[in-house]
GROMACS .gro file of C-alpha atoms in nm:
model
  250
    1MET     CA    1   0.018   0.000  -0.025
    2ALA     CA    2   0.135   0.344  -0.124
    3LEU     CA    3   0.206   0.593   0.177
    4GLN     CA    4  -0.086   0.822   0.085
    5GLU     CA    5  -0.317   0.547   0.110
    6GLU     CA    6  -0.157   0.411   0.435
    7PHE     CA    7  -0.152   0.752   0.626
    8GLU     CA    8  -0.539   0.785   0.500
    9LYS     CA    9  -0.661   0.425   0.620
   10GLN     CA   10  -0.453   0.497   0.959
   11GLY     CA   11  -0.636   0.848   0.991
   12LEU     CA   12  -0.947   0.705   0.955
   13TRP     CA   13  -0.914   0.442   1.188
   14LEU     CA   14  -0.764   0.665   1.460
   15PHE     CA   15  -1.075   0.920   1.355
   16ARG     CA   16  -1.328   0.675   1.460
   17TYR     CA   17  -1.130   0.609   1.783
   18ARG     CA   18  -0.979   0.949   1.861
   19GLY     CA   19  -1.153   0.952   2.179
   20VAL     CA   20  -0.923   0.696   2.346
   21LEU     CA   21  -0.627   0.927   2.348
   22PRO     CA   22  -0.779   1.161   2.599
   23VAL     CA   23  -0.832   0.859   2.828
   24ILE     CA   24  -0.454   0.743   2.787
   25ILE     CA   25  -0.349   1.083   2.857
   26LEU     CA   26  -0.590   1.122   3.193
   27VAL     CA   27  -0.465   0.772   3.340
   28ILE     CA   28  -0.085   0.837   3.273
   29GLY     CA   29  -0.132   1.191   3.395
   30PHE     CA   30  -0.327   1.096   3.692
   31LEU     CA   31  -0.059   0.811   3.776
   32LEU     CA   32   0.191   1.070   3.757
   33PHE     CA   33   0.004   1.307   3.953
   34ILE     CA   34  -0.011   1.081   4.250
   35GLN     CA   35   0.350   1.001   4.232
   36THR     CA   36   0.452   1.373   4.237
   37GLU     CA   37   0.194   1.415   4.536
   38LEU     CA   38   0.386   1.118   4.706
   39ASN     CA   39   0.727   1.269   4.642
   40PRO     CA   40   0.657   1.657   4.663
   41ASP     CA   41   1.043   1.720   4.639
   42SER     CA   42   1.010   1.599   4.283
   43PHE     CA   43   0.809   1.962   4.165
   44PHE     CA   44   0.914   2.270   4.348
   45ILE     CA   45   0.559   2.401   4.351
   46LYS     CA   46   0.409   2.093   4.567
   47ASN     CA   47   0.336   2.192   4.929
   48SER     CA   48   0.411   2.549   4.849
   49PRO     CA   49   0.181   2.879   4.893
   50TYR     CA   50   0.147   2.874   4.524
   51GLU     CA   51   0.027   2.517   4.473
   52ILE     CA   52  -0.371   2.630   4.414
   53TYR     CA   53  -0.232   2.912   4.153
   54PHE     CA   54  -0.057   2.656   3.988
   55GLU     CA   55  -0.370   2.429   3.988
   56MET     CA   56  -0.591   2.740   3.863
   57LEU     CA   57  -0.364   2.817   3.593
   58CYS     CA   58  -0.365   2.465   3.448
   59LEU     CA   59  -0.734   2.506   3.457
   60LEU     CA   60  -0.705   2.829   3.288
   61ILE     CA   61  -0.508   2.668   3.013
   62SER     CA   62  -0.786   2.410   2.981
   63LEU     CA   63  -1.060   2.667   2.991
   64PHE     CA   64  -0.882   2.824   2.700
   65GLY     CA   65  -0.890   2.513   2.480
   66LEU     CA   66  -1.248   2.495   2.601
   67PHE     CA   67  -1.311   2.879   2.466
   68ILE     CA   68  -1.152   2.772   2.147
   69ARG     CA   69  -1.385   2.453   2.075
   70ILE     CA   70  -1.672   2.736   2.170
   71CYS     CA   71  -1.582   3.002   1.900
   72VAL     CA   72  -1.576   2.686   1.644
   73ILE     CA   73  -1.877   2.516   1.714
   74GLY     CA   74  -2.093   2.810   1.822
   75PHE     CA   75  -2.006   2.988   1.471
   76THR     CA   76  -2.048   2.681   1.253
   77PRO     CA   77  -2.377   2.548   1.056
   78LYS     CA   78  -2.494   2.200   1.116
   79ASN     CA   79  -2.299   1.893   0.988
   80THR     CA   80  -1.980   2.067   0.956
   81SER     CA   81  -1.778   2.052   1.313
   82GLY     CA   82  -1.859   1.860   1.602
   83ARG     CA   83  -1.797   1.527   1.810
   84THR     CA   84  -1.926   1.276   1.584
   85VAL     CA   85  -1.695   0.967   1.575
   86LYS     CA   86  -1.846   0.741   1.285
   87ASN     CA   87  -1.811   0.907   0.985
   88GLN     CA   88  -1.640   1.207   0.836
   89VAL     CA   89  -1.939   1.512   0.761
   90ALA     CA   90  -1.892   1.844   0.609
   91ASP     CA   91  -2.221   1.951   0.441
   92SER     CA   92  -2.055   2.294   0.373
   93LEU     CA   93  -1.673   2.416   0.375
   94ASN     CA   94  -1.604   2.617   0.663
   95THR     CA   95  -1.329   2.918   0.569
   96THR     CA   96  -1.435   3.202   0.801
   97GLY     CA   97  -1.416   3.248   1.167
   98MET     CA   98  -1.154   3.021   1.298
   99TYR     CA   99  -1.135   2.842   1.008
  100SER     CA  100  -0.991   3.182   0.857
  101LEU     CA  101  -0.713   3.139   1.088
  102VAL     CA  102  -0.634   2.764   1.108
  103ARG     CA  103  -0.768   2.439   0.901
  104HIS     CA  104  -0.808   2.228   1.255
  105PRO     CA  105  -0.936   2.460   1.519
  106LEU     CA  106  -1.090   2.195   1.685
  107TYR     CA  107  -0.800   1.986   1.755
  108VAL     CA  108  -0.597   2.318   1.853
  109GLY     CA  109  -0.868   2.339   2.113
  110ASN     CA  110  -0.840   1.992   2.237
  111TYR     CA  111  -0.486   2.008   2.245
  112PHE     CA  112  -0.496   2.290   2.507
  113MET     CA  113  -0.789   2.122   2.691
  114TRP     CA  114  -0.587   1.811   2.758
  115LEU     CA  115  -0.249   2.033   2.820
  116GLY     CA  116  -0.403   2.159   3.119
  117PRO     CA  117  -0.425   1.769   3.319
  118ALA     CA  118  -0.104   1.685   3.162
  119ILE     CA  119   0.094   2.005   3.310
  120LEU     CA  120  -0.120   1.931   3.633
  121SER     CA  121   0.074   1.600   3.658
  122GLY     CA  122   0.396   1.781   3.754
  123ASN     CA  123   0.623   1.591   3.544
  124LEU     CA  124   0.772   1.781   3.232
  125TRP     CA  125   0.887   1.496   3.043
  126PHE     CA  126   0.521   1.385   3.055
  127VAL     CA  127   0.403   1.717   2.924
  128VAL     CA  128   0.667   1.709   2.629
  129ALA     CA  129   0.590   1.339   2.535
  130PHE     CA  130   0.220   1.445   2.541
  131THR     CA  131   0.274   1.704   2.295
  132LEU     CA  132   0.475   1.489   2.046
  133PHE     CA  133   0.243   1.190   2.073
  134TYR     CA  134  -0.049   1.456   2.017
  135TRP     CA  135   0.086   1.555   1.696
  136VAL     CA  136   0.166   1.233   1.566
  137TYR     CA  137  -0.168   1.094   1.654
  138TYR     CA  138  -0.360   1.395   1.527
  139GLU     CA  139  -0.174   1.427   1.207
  140ARG     CA  140  -0.276   1.112   1.073
  141ILE     CA  141  -0.641   1.209   1.147
  142MET     CA  142  -0.604   1.568   0.960
  143TYR     CA  143  -0.463   1.392   0.659
  144ALA     CA  144  -0.754   1.171   0.649
  145GLU     CA  145  -0.981   1.498   0.700
  146GLU     CA  146  -0.804   1.682   0.425
  147GLN     CA  147  -0.839   1.405   0.182
  148PHE     CA  148  -1.200   1.370   0.207
  149LEU     CA  149  -1.235   1.763   0.198
  150ARG     CA  150  -1.034   1.768  -0.099
  151ASN     CA  151  -1.232   1.498  -0.297
  152LYS     CA  152  -1.558   1.655  -0.155
  153PHE     CA  153  -1.478   2.006  -0.269
  154GLY     CA  154  -1.228   1.998  -0.510
  155LYS     CA  155  -1.070   2.371  -0.591
  156SER     CA  156  -1.246   2.539  -0.311
  157TYR     CA  157  -1.064   2.361  -0.063
  158ILE     CA  158  -0.732   2.377  -0.220
  159ASP     CA  159  -0.760   2.721  -0.288
  160TRP     CA  160  -0.847   2.765   0.107
  161SER     CA  161  -0.555   2.536   0.241
  162ASN     CA  162  -0.314   2.708   0.049
  163LYS     CA  163  -0.373   3.031   0.259
  164VAL     CA  164  -0.461   2.859   0.598
  165PRO     CA  165  -0.202   2.675   0.823
  166ALA     CA  166  -0.296   2.356   0.944
  167PHE     CA  167  -0.233   2.368   1.310
  168VAL     CA  168  -0.053   2.695   1.409
  169PRO     CA  169  -0.276   3.015   1.353
  170ASP     CA  170  -0.212   3.282   1.137
  171PHE     CA  171  -0.411   3.578   1.272
  172LYS     CA  172  -0.362   3.839   0.964
  173ASN     CA  173  -0.599   3.596   0.789
  174PHE     CA  174  -0.886   3.645   0.989
  175ILE     CA  175  -1.237   3.663   0.834
  176LYS     CA  176  -1.540   3.728   1.033
  177ALA     CA  177  -1.754   3.456   1.070
  178ASN     CA  178  -2.079   3.420   0.831
  179LEU     CA  179  -2.281   3.320   1.112
  180SER     CA  180  -2.368   3.460   1.436
  181LEU     CA  181  -2.279   3.297   1.751
  182SER     CA  182  -2.526   3.020   1.861
  183TRP     CA  183  -2.528   2.952   2.228
  184LYS     CA  184  -2.806   2.692   2.207
  185LYS     CA  185  -2.583   2.516   2.000
  186VAL     CA  186  -2.270   2.555   2.224
  187VAL     CA  187  -2.489   2.432   2.540
  188ARG     CA  188  -2.644   2.120   2.342
  189LYS     CA  189  -2.263   2.063   2.196
  190GLU     CA  190  -2.039   2.129   2.473
  191ILE     CA  191  -2.198   2.119   2.856
  192THR     CA  192  -2.116   1.761   2.884
  193GLY     CA  193  -1.747   1.845   2.780
  194ILE     CA  194  -1.753   2.143   3.048
  195PHE     CA  195  -1.849   1.924   3.299
  196VAL     CA  196  -1.607   1.639   3.239
  197LEU     CA  197  -1.314   1.896   3.259
  198PHE     CA  198  -1.400   2.058   3.569
  199ALA     CA  199  -1.484   1.691   3.705
  200ILE     CA  200  -1.131   1.573   3.592
  201PHE     CA  201  -0.984   1.877   3.795
  202PHE     CA  202  -1.220   1.810   4.076
  203VAL     CA  203  -1.092   1.458   4.116
  204PHE     CA  204  -0.723   1.596   4.083
  205ASP     CA  205  -0.728   1.814   4.338
  206TYR     CA  206  -0.962   1.567   4.596
  207VAL     CA  207  -0.701   1.310   4.543
  208GLY     CA  208  -0.402   1.572   4.629
  209VAL     CA  209  -0.611   1.688   4.941
  210TYR     CA  210  -0.655   1.331   5.053
  211LEU     CA  211  -0.275   1.241   4.970
  212GLU     CA  212  -0.138   1.543   5.146
  213ASN     CA  213  -0.405   1.542   5.451
  214GLU     CA  214  -0.529   1.859   5.395
  215LYS     CA  215  -0.892   1.937   5.538
  216GLU     CA  216  -1.028   2.169   5.245
  217LEU     CA  217  -1.078   2.145   4.863
  218ASN     CA  218  -1.032   2.398   4.630
  219PRO     CA  219  -1.355   2.595   4.660
  220PHE     CA  220  -1.385   2.730   4.326
  221LEU     CA  221  -1.419   2.361   4.180
  222LEU     CA  222  -1.612   2.245   4.449
  223TYR     CA  223  -1.869   2.496   4.365
  224SER     CA  224  -1.847   2.475   3.976
  225MET     CA  225  -1.907   2.104   3.993
  226ILE     CA  226  -2.232   2.147   4.210
  227PHE     CA  227  -2.338   2.419   3.949
  228LEU     CA  228  -2.276   2.211   3.659
  229LEU     CA  229  -2.460   1.904   3.793
  230PHE     CA  230  -2.775   2.140   3.837
  231ALA     CA  231  -2.711   2.290   3.489
  232ILE     CA  232  -2.696   1.948   3.335
  233ALA     CA  233  -2.976   1.825   3.501
  234ILE     CA  234  -3.189   2.130   3.366
  235ILE     CA  235  -3.056   2.111   3.005
  236LYS     CA  236  -3.132   1.765   2.988
  237VAL     CA  237  -3.507   1.810   3.064
  238ILE     CA  238  -3.508   2.136   2.846
  239LYS     CA  239  -3.385   1.903   2.537
  240LYS     CA  240  -3.608   1.601   2.634
  241TYR     CA  241  -3.932   1.815   2.667
  242THR     CA  242  -3.905   2.124   2.467
  243ASN     CA  243  -3.739   2.288   2.149
  244LEU     CA  244  -3.572   2.585   2.328
  245LEU     CA  245  -3.218   2.460   2.231
  246LYS     CA  246  -3.291   2.359   1.887
  247GLN     CA  247  -3.173   2.602   1.599
  248GLU     CA  248  -3.233   2.583   1.250
  249ASN     CA  249  -2.947   2.481   1.064
  250ARG     CA  250  -2.728   2.471   1.386
   0.00000   0.00000   0.00000
């Protein structure tokens, strides 16, 4: 099999199972986090007054990734950007908004979302390894997606891809999105992801408090978890019994 077809085949397989990568990162990062907690001398911030600020910095990095995802999903039409893992879908070619800066903005957002827990592990080599592994893993997926878009949109895709970088944004290319921000779509698509993100940081914090024999959890994470639990319950009821979160072509 030629290398081009091999890359595409690998990319399609990884696309269907791309949800596995975050689990791998999380498990390894969590084990390294426990190791750092048990050996605080291995990381200079541990057991210092700045530890909580470090934790919040990691959360901010992840929230930055979430913000990128919101900027992508909230401004795109239906069946173009999302969490589908079965098949690649593109009813139209996105070229404005975040897609005028970078060809794969969702994967840029995902990188920062998972970079937060990776840094929280307190292991620099793991952060470096995660970054390299993420690039190799998603490079195949991006290749398969671009082959799909090239075959479907032809010259329109080629012209756009020649101007827009794959992963590192070029801000001078920015073109305002054709559609307005759809908070309904953002809530529908991303509320679970927001909850999972805060749940991960809450679990890390809880385990850290337990291992260090402390008495107090990070109040921001605790109250955020309580709020998000209520929010998800309300949103699920709204989605099941009403059309309030539905929006045509979004």
